[in-house]
PDB file of C-alpha atoms in Angstrom:
ATOM      1  CA  UNK A   1      -1.782  61.457-174.551  1.00  0.00           C
ATOM      2  CA  UNK A   2       0.240  58.342-175.284  1.00  0.00           C
ATOM      3  CA  UNK A   3      -2.615  56.086-174.168  1.00  0.00           C
ATOM      4  CA  UNK A   4      -5.027  57.869-176.517  1.00  0.00           C
ATOM      5  CA  UNK A   5      -2.496  57.887-179.354  1.00  0.00           C
ATOM      6  CA  UNK A   6      -2.242  54.106-179.134  1.00  0.00           C
ATOM      7  CA  UNK A   7      -5.911  53.438-178.476  1.00  0.00           C
ATOM      8  CA  UNK A   8      -5.504  51.982-175.014  1.00  0.00           C
ATOM      9  CA  UNK A   9      -9.056  52.557-173.766  1.00  0.00           C
ATOM     10  CA  UNK A  10      -8.637  51.131-170.292  1.00  0.00           C
ATOM     11  CA  UNK A  11      -5.580  53.282-169.691  1.00  0.00           C
ATOM     12  CA  UNK A  12      -7.324  56.421-170.977  1.00  0.00           C
ATOM     13  CA  UNK A  13     -10.357  55.758-168.798  1.00  0.00           C
ATOM     14  CA  UNK A  14      -8.253  55.027-165.715  1.00  0.00           C
ATOM     15  CA  UNK A  15      -6.159  58.177-166.111  1.00  0.00           C
ATOM     16  CA  UNK A  16      -9.179  60.442-166.577  1.00  0.00           C
ATOM     17  CA  UNK A  17     -11.001  58.908-163.602  1.00  0.00           C
ATOM     18  CA  UNK A  18      -8.093  59.038-161.141  1.00  0.00           C
ATOM     19  CA  UNK A  19      -9.073  60.956-157.965  1.00  0.00           C
ATOM     20  CA  UNK A  20      -6.122  63.304-158.189  1.00  0.00           C
ATOM     21  CA  UNK A  21      -6.458  63.927-161.939  1.00  0.00           C
ATOM     22  CA  UNK A  22      -7.632  67.183-163.460  1.00  0.00           C
ATOM     23  CA  UNK A  23      -9.488  65.531-166.315  1.00  0.00           C
ATOM     24  CA  UNK A  24     -10.335  68.802-168.054  1.00  0.00           C
ATOM     25  CA  UNK A  25      -6.702  69.936-168.039  1.00  0.00           C
ATOM     26  CA  UNK A  26      -5.540  66.522-169.238  1.00  0.00           C
ATOM     27  CA  UNK A  27      -7.922  66.667-172.177  1.00  0.00           C
ATOM     28  CA  UNK A  28      -6.664  70.104-173.210  1.00  0.00           C
ATOM     29  CA  UNK A  29      -2.945  69.554-172.529  1.00  0.00           C
ATOM     30  CA  UNK A  30      -0.907  70.098-175.685  1.00  0.00           C
ATOM     31  CA  UNK A  31       2.613  68.999-176.557  1.00  0.00           C
ATOM     32  CA  UNK A  32       5.247  71.382-177.914  1.00  0.00           C
ATOM     33  CA  UNK A  33       3.893  70.567-181.366  1.00  0.00           C
ATOM     34  CA  UNK A  34       0.364  71.405-180.291  1.00  0.00           C
ATOM     35  CA  UNK A  35      -0.840  67.810-180.256  1.00  0.00           C
ATOM     36  CA  UNK A  36      -3.526  66.837-177.767  1.00  0.00           C
ATOM     37  CA  UNK A  37      -4.873  63.449-176.780  1.00  0.00           C
ATOM     38  CA  UNK A  38      -7.781  63.995-179.172  1.00  0.00           C
ATOM     39  CA  UNK A  39      -5.692  64.987-182.201  1.00  0.00           C
ATOM     40  CA  UNK A  40      -3.377  62.021-181.670  1.00  0.00           C
ATOM     41  CA  UNK A  41      -6.270  59.595-181.297  1.00  0.00           C
ATOM     42  CA  UNK A  42      -7.926  61.042-184.419  1.00  0.00           C
ATOM     43  CA  UNK A  43      -4.732  60.788-186.464  1.00  0.00           C
ATOM     44  CA  UNK A  44      -4.487  57.107-185.596  1.00  0.00           C
ATOM     45  CA  UNK A  45      -8.181  56.332-185.987  1.00  0.00           C
ATOM     46  CA  UNK A  46      -8.921  55.402-182.370  1.00  0.00           C
ATOM     47  CA  UNK A  47     -12.583  56.410-182.345  1.00  0.00           C
ATOM     48  CA  UNK A  48     -13.362  54.750-179.013  1.00  0.00           C
ATOM     49  CA  UNK A  49     -10.573  56.660-177.300  1.00  0.00           C
ATOM     50  CA  UNK A  50     -11.831  59.857-178.917  1.00  0.00           C
ATOM     51  CA  UNK A  51     -15.301  59.149-177.574  1.00  0.00           C
ATOM     52  CA  UNK A  52     -13.936  58.868-174.028  1.00  0.00           C
ATOM     53  CA  UNK A  53     -12.262  62.243-174.446  1.00  0.00           C
ATOM     54  CA  UNK A  54     -15.106  64.315-175.879  1.00  0.00           C
ATOM     55  CA  UNK A  55     -18.325  62.652-174.711  1.00  0.00           C
ATOM     56  CA  UNK A  56     -17.875  63.329-171.006  1.00  0.00           C
ATOM     57  CA  UNK A  57     -20.166  66.181-169.790  1.00  0.00           C
ATOM     58  CA  UNK A  58     -17.179  67.914-168.186  1.00  0.00           C
ATOM     59  CA  UNK A  59     -15.210  68.016-171.435  1.00  0.00           C
ATOM     60  CA  UNK A  60     -15.060  71.305-173.310  1.00  0.00           C
ATOM     61  CA  UNK A  61     -15.780  69.519-176.576  1.00  0.00           C
ATOM     62  CA  UNK A  62     -16.504  72.716-178.514  1.00  0.00           C
ATOM     63  CA  UNK A  63     -12.930  73.876-177.950  1.00  0.00           C
ATOM     64  CA  UNK A  64     -11.391  70.435-178.397  1.00  0.00           C
ATOM     65  CA  UNK A  65     -13.037  69.935-181.795  1.00  0.00           C
ATOM     66  CA  UNK A  66     -11.437  73.045-183.306  1.00  0.00           C
ATOM     67  CA  UNK A  67      -8.070  72.885-181.542  1.00  0.00           C
ATOM     68  CA  UNK A  68      -5.206  72.810-184.054  1.00  0.00           C
ATOM     69  CA  UNK A  69      -1.638  71.600-183.642  1.00  0.00           C
ATOM     70  CA  UNK A  70       1.430  73.604-184.664  1.00  0.00           C
ATOM     71  CA  UNK A  71       0.781  72.780-188.329  1.00  0.00           C
ATOM     72  CA  UNK A  72      -2.785  74.030-188.051  1.00  0.00           C
ATOM     73  CA  UNK A  73      -4.242  70.532-188.283  1.00  0.00           C
ATOM     74  CA  UNK A  74      -7.438  69.914-186.337  1.00  0.00           C
ATOM     75  CA  UNK A  75      -8.554  66.449-185.286  1.00  0.00           C
ATOM     76  CA  UNK A  76     -10.887  66.403-188.313  1.00  0.00           C
ATOM     77  CA  UNK A  77      -8.117  67.189-190.804  1.00  0.00           C
ATOM     78  CA  UNK A  78      -5.861  64.544-189.271  1.00  0.00           C
ATOM     79  CA  UNK A  79      -8.588  61.892-189.319  1.00  0.00           C
ATOM     80  CA  UNK A  80      -9.559  62.739-192.909  1.00  0.00           C
ATOM     81  CA  UNK A  81      -5.950  62.703-194.147  1.00  0.00           C
ATOM     82  CA  UNK A  82      -5.490  59.204-192.786  1.00  0.00           C
ATOM     83  CA  UNK A  83      -8.866  57.996-194.039  1.00  0.00           C
ATOM     84  CA  UNK A  84     -10.273  57.130-190.622  1.00  0.00           C
ATOM     85  CA  UNK A  85     -13.975  57.197-191.446  1.00  0.00           C
ATOM     86  CA  UNK A  86     -15.290  56.383-187.972  1.00  0.00           C
ATOM     87  CA  UNK A  87     -13.185  59.147-186.467  1.00  0.00           C
ATOM     88  CA  UNK A  88     -14.357  61.674-189.068  1.00  0.00           C
ATOM     89  CA  UNK A  89     -17.999  60.757-188.487  1.00  0.00           C
ATOM     90  CA  UNK A  90     -17.624  60.876-184.699  1.00  0.00           C
ATOM     91  CA  UNK A  91     -16.218  64.399-184.834  1.00  0.00           C
ATOM     92  CA  UNK A  92     -18.869  65.733-187.214  1.00  0.00           C
ATOM     93  CA  UNK A  93     -21.770  64.047-185.391  1.00  0.00           C
ATOM     94  CA  UNK A  94     -20.866  65.324-181.940  1.00  0.00           C
ATOM     95  CA  UNK A  95     -23.755  67.310-180.376  1.00  0.00           C
ATOM     96  CA  UNK A  96     -21.701  70.512-180.095  1.00  0.00           C
ATOM     97  CA  UNK A  97     -20.017  70.186-183.500  1.00  0.00           C
ATOM     98  CA  UNK A  98     -20.555  72.773-186.218  1.00  0.00           C
ATOM     99  CA  UNK A  99     -19.770  70.613-189.295  1.00  0.00           C
ATOM    100  CA  UNK A 100     -19.893  73.383-191.912  1.00  0.00           C
ATOM    101  CA  UNK A 101     -17.484  75.581-189.951  1.00  0.00           C
ATOM    102  CA  UNK A 102     -15.208  72.663-189.051  1.00  0.00           C
ATOM    103  CA  UNK A 103     -14.895  71.600-192.687  1.00  0.00           C
ATOM    104  CA  UNK A 104     -13.881  75.117-193.759  1.00  0.00           C
ATOM    105  CA  UNK A 105     -11.035  75.353-191.225  1.00  0.00           C
ATOM    106  CA  UNK A 106      -7.620  75.288-192.893  1.00  0.00           C
ATOM    107  CA  UNK A 107      -4.165  74.309-191.700  1.00  0.00           C
ATOM    108  CA  UNK A 108      -0.893  76.172-192.256  1.00  0.00           C
ATOM    109  CA  UNK A 109      -0.757  75.265-195.961  1.00  0.00           C
ATOM    110  CA  UNK A 110      -4.423  76.078-196.479  1.00  0.00           C
ATOM    111  CA  UNK A 111      -5.722  72.508-196.571  1.00  0.00           C
ATOM    112  CA  UNK A 112      -9.211  71.617-195.381  1.00  0.00           C
ATOM    113  CA  UNK A 113     -10.335  68.181-194.249  1.00  0.00           C
ATOM    114  CA  UNK A 114     -11.845  67.541-197.698  1.00  0.00           C
ATOM    115  CA  UNK A 115      -8.578  68.477-199.416  1.00  0.00           C
ATOM    116  CA  UNK A 116      -6.628  66.199-197.079  1.00  0.00           C
ATOM    117  CA  UNK A 117      -8.915  63.264-197.849  1.00  0.00           C
ATOM    118  CA  UNK A 118      -8.978  63.982-201.602  1.00  0.00           C
ATOM    119  CA  UNK A 119      -5.201  64.270-201.870  1.00  0.00           C
ATOM    120  CA  UNK A 120      -4.764  60.760-200.522  1.00  0.00           C
ATOM    121  CA  UNK A 121      -7.745  59.170-202.270  1.00  0.00           C
ATOM    122  CA  UNK A 122      -9.741  58.458-199.119  1.00  0.00           C
ATOM    123  CA  UNK A 123     -13.126  58.164-200.787  1.00  0.00           C
ATOM    124  CA  UNK A 124     -15.098  57.002-197.765  1.00  0.00           C
ATOM    125  CA  UNK A 125     -13.829  59.904-195.681  1.00  0.00           C
ATOM    126  CA  UNK A 126     -14.734  62.283-198.511  1.00  0.00           C
ATOM    127  CA  UNK A 127     -18.217  60.804-198.633  1.00  0.00           C
ATOM    128  CA  UNK A 128     -18.777  61.406-194.916  1.00  0.00           C
ATOM    129  CA  UNK A 129     -17.541  64.986-195.212  1.00  0.00           C
ATOM    130  CA  UNK A 130     -19.793  65.725-198.179  1.00  0.00           C
ATOM    131  CA  UNK A 131     -22.745  64.098-196.435  1.00  0.00           C
ATOM    132  CA  UNK A 132     -22.337  66.663-193.671  1.00  0.00           C
ATOM    133  CA  UNK A 133     -22.242  69.631-196.057  1.00  0.00           C
ATOM    134  CA  UNK A 134     -25.194  71.405-197.597  1.00  0.00           C
ATOM    135  CA  UNK A 135     -25.568  71.972-201.333  1.00  0.00           C
ATOM    136  CA  UNK A 136     -25.092  75.674-200.668  1.00  0.00           C
ATOM    137  CA  UNK A 137     -21.689  74.987-199.088  1.00  0.00           C
ATOM    138  CA  UNK A 138     -20.497  72.658-201.851  1.00  0.00           C
ATOM    139  CA  UNK A 139     -19.277  75.269-204.397  1.00  0.00           C
ATOM    140  CA  UNK A 140     -17.233  77.010-201.699  1.00  0.00           C
ATOM    141  CA  UNK A 141     -15.740  73.715-200.558  1.00  0.00           C
ATOM    142  CA  UNK A 142     -14.782  72.793-204.122  1.00  0.00           C
ATOM    143  CA  UNK A 143     -13.313  76.187-204.968  1.00  0.00           C
ATOM    144  CA  UNK A 144     -11.407  76.841-201.764  1.00  0.00           C
ATOM    145  CA  UNK A 145      -7.692  76.637-202.592  1.00  0.00           C
ATOM    146  CA  UNK A 146      -4.730  75.989-200.363  1.00  0.00           C
ATOM    147  CA  UNK A 147      -1.571  78.129-200.494  1.00  0.00           C
ATOM    148  CA  UNK A 148      -0.219  76.403-203.622  1.00  0.00           C
ATOM    149  CA  UNK A 149      -3.479  77.010-205.487  1.00  0.00           C
ATOM    150  CA  UNK A 150      -4.675  73.410-205.371  1.00  0.00           C
ATOM    151  CA  UNK A 151      -8.335  72.697-204.610  1.00  0.00           C
ATOM    152  CA  UNK A 152      -9.979  69.474-203.436  1.00  0.00           C
ATOM    153  CA  UNK A 153     -11.176  68.801-206.983  1.00  0.00           C
ATOM    154  CA  UNK A 154      -7.692  69.337-208.409  1.00  0.00           C
ATOM    155  CA  UNK A 155      -6.126  67.089-205.783  1.00  0.00           C
ATOM    156  CA  UNK A 156      -8.642  64.330-206.466  1.00  0.00           C
ATOM    157  CA  UNK A 157      -8.013  64.630-210.213  1.00  0.00           C
ATOM    158  CA  UNK A 158      -4.259  64.387-209.695  1.00  0.00           C
ATOM    159  CA  UNK A 159      -4.663  61.303-207.539  1.00  0.00           C
ATOM    160  CA  UNK A 160      -7.001  59.746-210.091  1.00  0.00           C
ATOM    161  CA  UNK A 161      -4.655  60.339-213.027  1.00  0.00           C
ATOM    162  CA  UNK A 162      -1.403  59.709-211.185  1.00  0.00           C
ATOM    163  CA  UNK A 163       0.633  56.513-210.722  1.00  0.00           C
ATOM    164  CA  UNK A 164      -1.916  55.009-208.316  1.00  0.00           C
ATOM    165  CA  UNK A 165      -4.519  54.906-211.090  1.00  0.00           C
ATOM    166  CA  UNK A 166      -2.397  52.403-212.998  1.00  0.00           C
ATOM    167  CA  UNK A 167      -3.244  49.703-210.480  1.00  0.00           C
ATOM    168  CA  UNK A 168      -6.544  47.894-210.938  1.00  0.00           C
ATOM    169  CA  UNK A 169      -7.523  47.789-207.234  1.00  0.00           C
ATOM    170  CA  UNK A 170      -7.441  51.594-206.996  1.00  0.00           C
ATOM    171  CA  UNK A 171      -8.983  52.607-210.318  1.00  0.00           C
ATOM    172  CA  UNK A 172     -12.586  52.429-209.193  1.00  0.00           C
ATOM    173  CA  UNK A 173     -11.814  54.186-205.937  1.00  0.00           C
ATOM    174  CA  UNK A 174      -9.968  57.089-207.510  1.00  0.00           C
ATOM    175  CA  UNK A 175     -12.683  57.633-210.081  1.00  0.00           C
ATOM    176  CA  UNK A 176     -15.304  57.446-207.346  1.00  0.00           C
ATOM    177  CA  UNK A 177     -13.602  60.309-205.507  1.00  0.00           C
ATOM    178  CA  UNK A 178     -14.071  62.557-208.528  1.00  0.00           C
ATOM    179  CA  UNK A 179     -17.637  61.419-209.041  1.00  0.00           C
ATOM    180  CA  UNK A 180     -18.398  62.291-205.431  1.00  0.00           C
ATOM    181  CA  UNK A 181     -17.217  65.830-206.083  1.00  0.00           C
ATOM    182  CA  UNK A 182     -19.094  65.997-209.371  1.00  0.00           C
ATOM    183  CA  UNK A 183     -22.307  65.286-207.481  1.00  0.00           C
ATOM    184  CA  UNK A 184     -21.853  68.701-205.870  1.00  0.00           C
ATOM    185  CA  UNK A 185     -22.016  70.390-209.268  1.00  0.00           C
ATOM    186  CA  UNK A 186     -25.475  71.641-210.304  1.00  0.00           C
ATOM    187  CA  UNK A 187     -27.267  69.294-212.688  1.00  0.00           C
ATOM    188  CA  UNK A 188     -26.202  70.072-216.250  1.00  0.00           C
ATOM    189  CA  UNK A 189     -28.883  69.887-218.997  1.00  0.00           C
ATOM    190  CA  UNK A 190     -28.318  68.767-222.567  1.00  0.00           C
ATOM    191  CA  UNK A 191     -25.089  70.327-223.833  1.00  0.00           C
ATOM    192  CA  UNK A 192     -24.891  73.486-225.824  1.00  0.00           C
ATOM    193  CA  UNK A 193     -21.831  75.628-226.410  1.00  0.00           C
ATOM    194  CA  UNK A 194     -23.811  78.694-225.341  1.00  0.00           C
ATOM    195  CA  UNK A 195     -25.112  77.258-222.078  1.00  0.00           C
ATOM    196  CA  UNK A 196     -23.815  78.693-218.821  1.00  0.00           C
ATOM    197  CA  UNK A 197     -24.482  76.999-215.469  1.00  0.00           C
ATOM    198  CA  UNK A 198     -25.864  80.005-213.603  1.00  0.00           C
ATOM    199  CA  UNK A 199     -24.841  78.905-210.072  1.00  0.00           C
ATOM    200  CA  UNK A 200     -21.181  79.068-211.078  1.00  0.00           C
ATOM    201  CA  UNK A 201     -19.310  82.408-211.432  1.00  0.00           C
ATOM    202  CA  UNK A 202     -16.701  82.797-214.174  1.00  0.00           C
ATOM    203  CA  UNK A 203     -13.756  81.930-211.924  1.00  0.00           C
ATOM    204  CA  UNK A 204     -15.443  78.723-210.799  1.00  0.00           C
ATOM    205  CA  UNK A 205     -16.307  77.733-214.367  1.00  0.00           C
ATOM    206  CA  UNK A 206     -12.704  78.277-215.469  1.00  0.00           C
ATOM    207  CA  UNK A 207     -11.453  76.231-212.545  1.00  0.00           C
ATOM    208  CA  UNK A 208     -13.839  73.364-213.222  1.00  0.00           C
ATOM    209  CA  UNK A 209     -12.931  73.365-216.920  1.00  0.00           C
ATOM    210  CA  UNK A 210      -9.214  73.196-216.117  1.00  0.00           C
ATOM    211  CA  UNK A 211      -9.668  70.281-213.746  1.00  0.00           C
ATOM    212  CA  UNK A 212     -11.976  68.361-216.062  1.00  0.00           C
ATOM    213  CA  UNK A 213      -9.515  68.807-218.940  1.00  0.00           C
ATOM    214  CA  UNK A 214      -6.752  67.435-216.728  1.00  0.00           C
ATOM    215  CA  UNK A 215      -8.869  64.457-215.839  1.00  0.00           C
ATOM    216  CA  UNK A 216     -10.133  63.641-219.338  1.00  0.00           C
ATOM    217  CA  UNK A 217      -6.702  64.085-220.922  1.00  0.00           C
ATOM    218  CA  UNK A 218      -4.901  62.037-218.274  1.00  0.00           C
ATOM    219  CA  UNK A 219      -2.979  58.873-219.197  1.00  0.00           C
ATOM    220  CA  UNK A 220      -5.442  56.674-217.340  1.00  0.00           C
ATOM    221  CA  UNK A 221      -8.652  58.475-218.269  1.00  0.00           C
ATOM    222  CA  UNK A 222     -10.177  55.597-220.210  1.00  0.00           C
ATOM    223  CA  UNK A 223      -9.333  53.066-217.493  1.00  0.00           C
ATOM    224  CA  UNK A 224     -10.802  55.345-214.853  1.00  0.00           C
ATOM    225  CA  UNK A 225     -14.018  55.829-216.763  1.00  0.00           C
ATOM    226  CA  UNK A 226     -14.568  52.181-217.655  1.00  0.00           C
ATOM    227  CA  UNK A 227     -17.849  51.041-216.113  1.00  0.00           C
ATOM    228  CA  UNK A 228     -17.960  54.068-213.787  1.00  0.00           C
ATOM    229  CA  UNK A 229     -21.226  55.971-213.533  1.00  0.00           C
ATOM    230  CA  UNK A 230     -22.375  59.246-212.068  1.00  0.00           C
ATOM    231  CA  UNK A 231     -25.573  58.544-210.143  1.00  0.00           C
ATOM    232  CA  UNK A 232     -26.828  61.146-207.688  1.00  0.00           C
ATOM    233  CA  UNK A 233     -30.509  60.289-207.788  1.00  0.00           C
ATOM    234  CA  UNK A 234     -31.131  62.868-210.513  1.00  0.00           C
ATOM    235  CA  UNK A 235     -28.870  61.746-213.307  1.00  0.00           C
ATOM    236  CA  UNK A 236     -27.491  58.338-214.112  1.00  0.00           C
ATOM    237  CA  UNK A 237     -24.984  58.228-216.929  1.00  0.00           C
ATOM    238  CA  UNK A 238     -21.472  56.972-217.675  1.00  0.00           C
ATOM    239  CA  UNK A 239     -18.825  58.994-215.881  1.00  0.00           C
ATOM    240  CA  UNK A 240     -17.061  59.940-219.113  1.00  0.00           C
ATOM    241  CA  UNK A 241     -20.322  61.256-220.562  1.00  0.00           C
ATOM    242  CA  UNK A 242     -20.966  63.331-217.459  1.00  0.00           C
ATOM    243  CA  UNK A 243     -17.461  64.795-217.595  1.00  0.00           C
ATOM    244  CA  UNK A 244     -17.610  65.707-221.291  1.00  0.00           C
ATOM    245  CA  UNK A 245     -21.098  67.153-220.858  1.00  0.00           C
ATOM    246  CA  UNK A 246     -19.796  69.392-218.098  1.00  0.00           C
ATOM    247  CA  UNK A 247     -16.804  70.454-220.209  1.00  0.00           C
ATOM    248  CA  UNK A 248     -19.126  71.510-222.999  1.00  0.00           C
ATOM    249  CA  UNK A 249     -21.331  73.539-220.692  1.00  0.00           C
ATOM    250  CA  UNK A 250     -18.287  75.217-219.165  1.00  0.00           C
ATOM    251  CA  UNK A 251     -17.187  76.326-222.622  1.00  0.00           C
ATOM    252  CA  UNK A 252     -13.952  74.332-222.676  1.00  0.00           C
ATOM    253  CA  UNK A 253     -12.173  73.400-225.900  1.00  0.00           C
ATOM    254  CA  UNK A 254     -13.517  69.860-226.112  1.00  0.00           C
ATOM    255  CA  UNK A 255     -11.799  69.355-229.478  1.00  0.00           C
ATOM    256  CA  UNK A 256      -8.396  69.929-227.930  1.00  0.00           C
ATOM    257  CA  UNK A 257      -5.714  67.441-229.103  1.00  0.00           C
ATOM    258  CA  UNK A 258      -5.375  66.390-225.473  1.00  0.00           C
ATOM    259  CA  UNK A 259      -8.818  64.775-225.603  1.00  0.00           C
ATOM    260  CA  UNK A 260      -8.060  62.632-228.657  1.00  0.00           C
ATOM    261  CA  UNK A 261      -8.534  59.427-226.654  1.00  0.00           C
ATOM    262  CA  UNK A 262     -12.193  60.216-226.036  1.00  0.00           C
ATOM    263  CA  UNK A 263     -12.845  62.082-229.318  1.00  0.00           C
ATOM    264  CA  UNK A 264     -15.693  59.759-230.452  1.00  0.00           C
ATOM    265  CA  UNK A 265     -17.555  60.480-227.221  1.00  0.00           C
ATOM    266  CA  UNK A 266     -16.954  64.222-227.558  1.00  0.00           C
ATOM    267  CA  UNK A 267     -18.291  64.218-231.118  1.00  0.00           C
ATOM    268  CA  UNK A 268     -21.359  62.208-230.159  1.00  0.00           C
ATOM    269  CA  UNK A 269     -22.264  64.543-227.308  1.00  0.00           C
ATOM    270  CA  UNK A 270     -21.478  67.848-229.002  1.00  0.00           C
ATOM    271  CA  UNK A 271     -22.699  67.065-232.509  1.00  0.00           C
ATOM    272  CA  UNK A 272     -25.407  64.579-231.748  1.00  0.00           C
ATOM    273  CA  UNK A 273     -23.613  61.626-233.274  1.00  0.00           C
ATOM    274  CA  UNK A 274     -22.057  63.200-236.363  1.00  0.00           C
TER     275      UNK A 274
END
């Protein structure tokens, strides 16, 4: 376990190959906290060590991939929380992996891998997770809430409008996290107060409206939106325009005082430039 935790490949390989070793038992051995060699390697981003553990034909990879520690964290959640992209991809691409099911697994506080990545602004890890989800799974992934009621979209919005957004190097990254999640939302046509995006039930529309209001009214909203675009191959428009368009379709109060900073944009979209 310690060799895997620290990424010492030669040591991991030697221990597993020792004549007197029970390699299968070693792979599944868990500490008092439920940690295994795989979860520790994933948490620290040691993809090569992880590969040694799960790629061997004798390894029960199907069980190892969904094993959770005492906090309910699987290897995928741990890798996503720390932003270890190679580790996340390795786990999801394994021949016996069931990506959709793995991404819906929650820990003791209800967090999924996507929530863990979103909370800490790990955009590249989020991208890999979303690449492995189908469009049909996306609404469920976005709406799933942990025990405190927070969803991946809410966590990403909080990260994007929090203290980290005040620093230039992280502005583009935090906005990109939200745009990644917005790509999962059905394409919205030209705005109209009466329009209703049919794929989204009332609870989902209310949730999306709340999060978008938080984002657009945030102290760093203008900085986040500067030069950022939503481009998913179907639509290509400024991020702020995409967000206001979605607010309108969701029936939110786009003339709320909280949106004063982007009022000209709201007026242009809603009233056609009045």
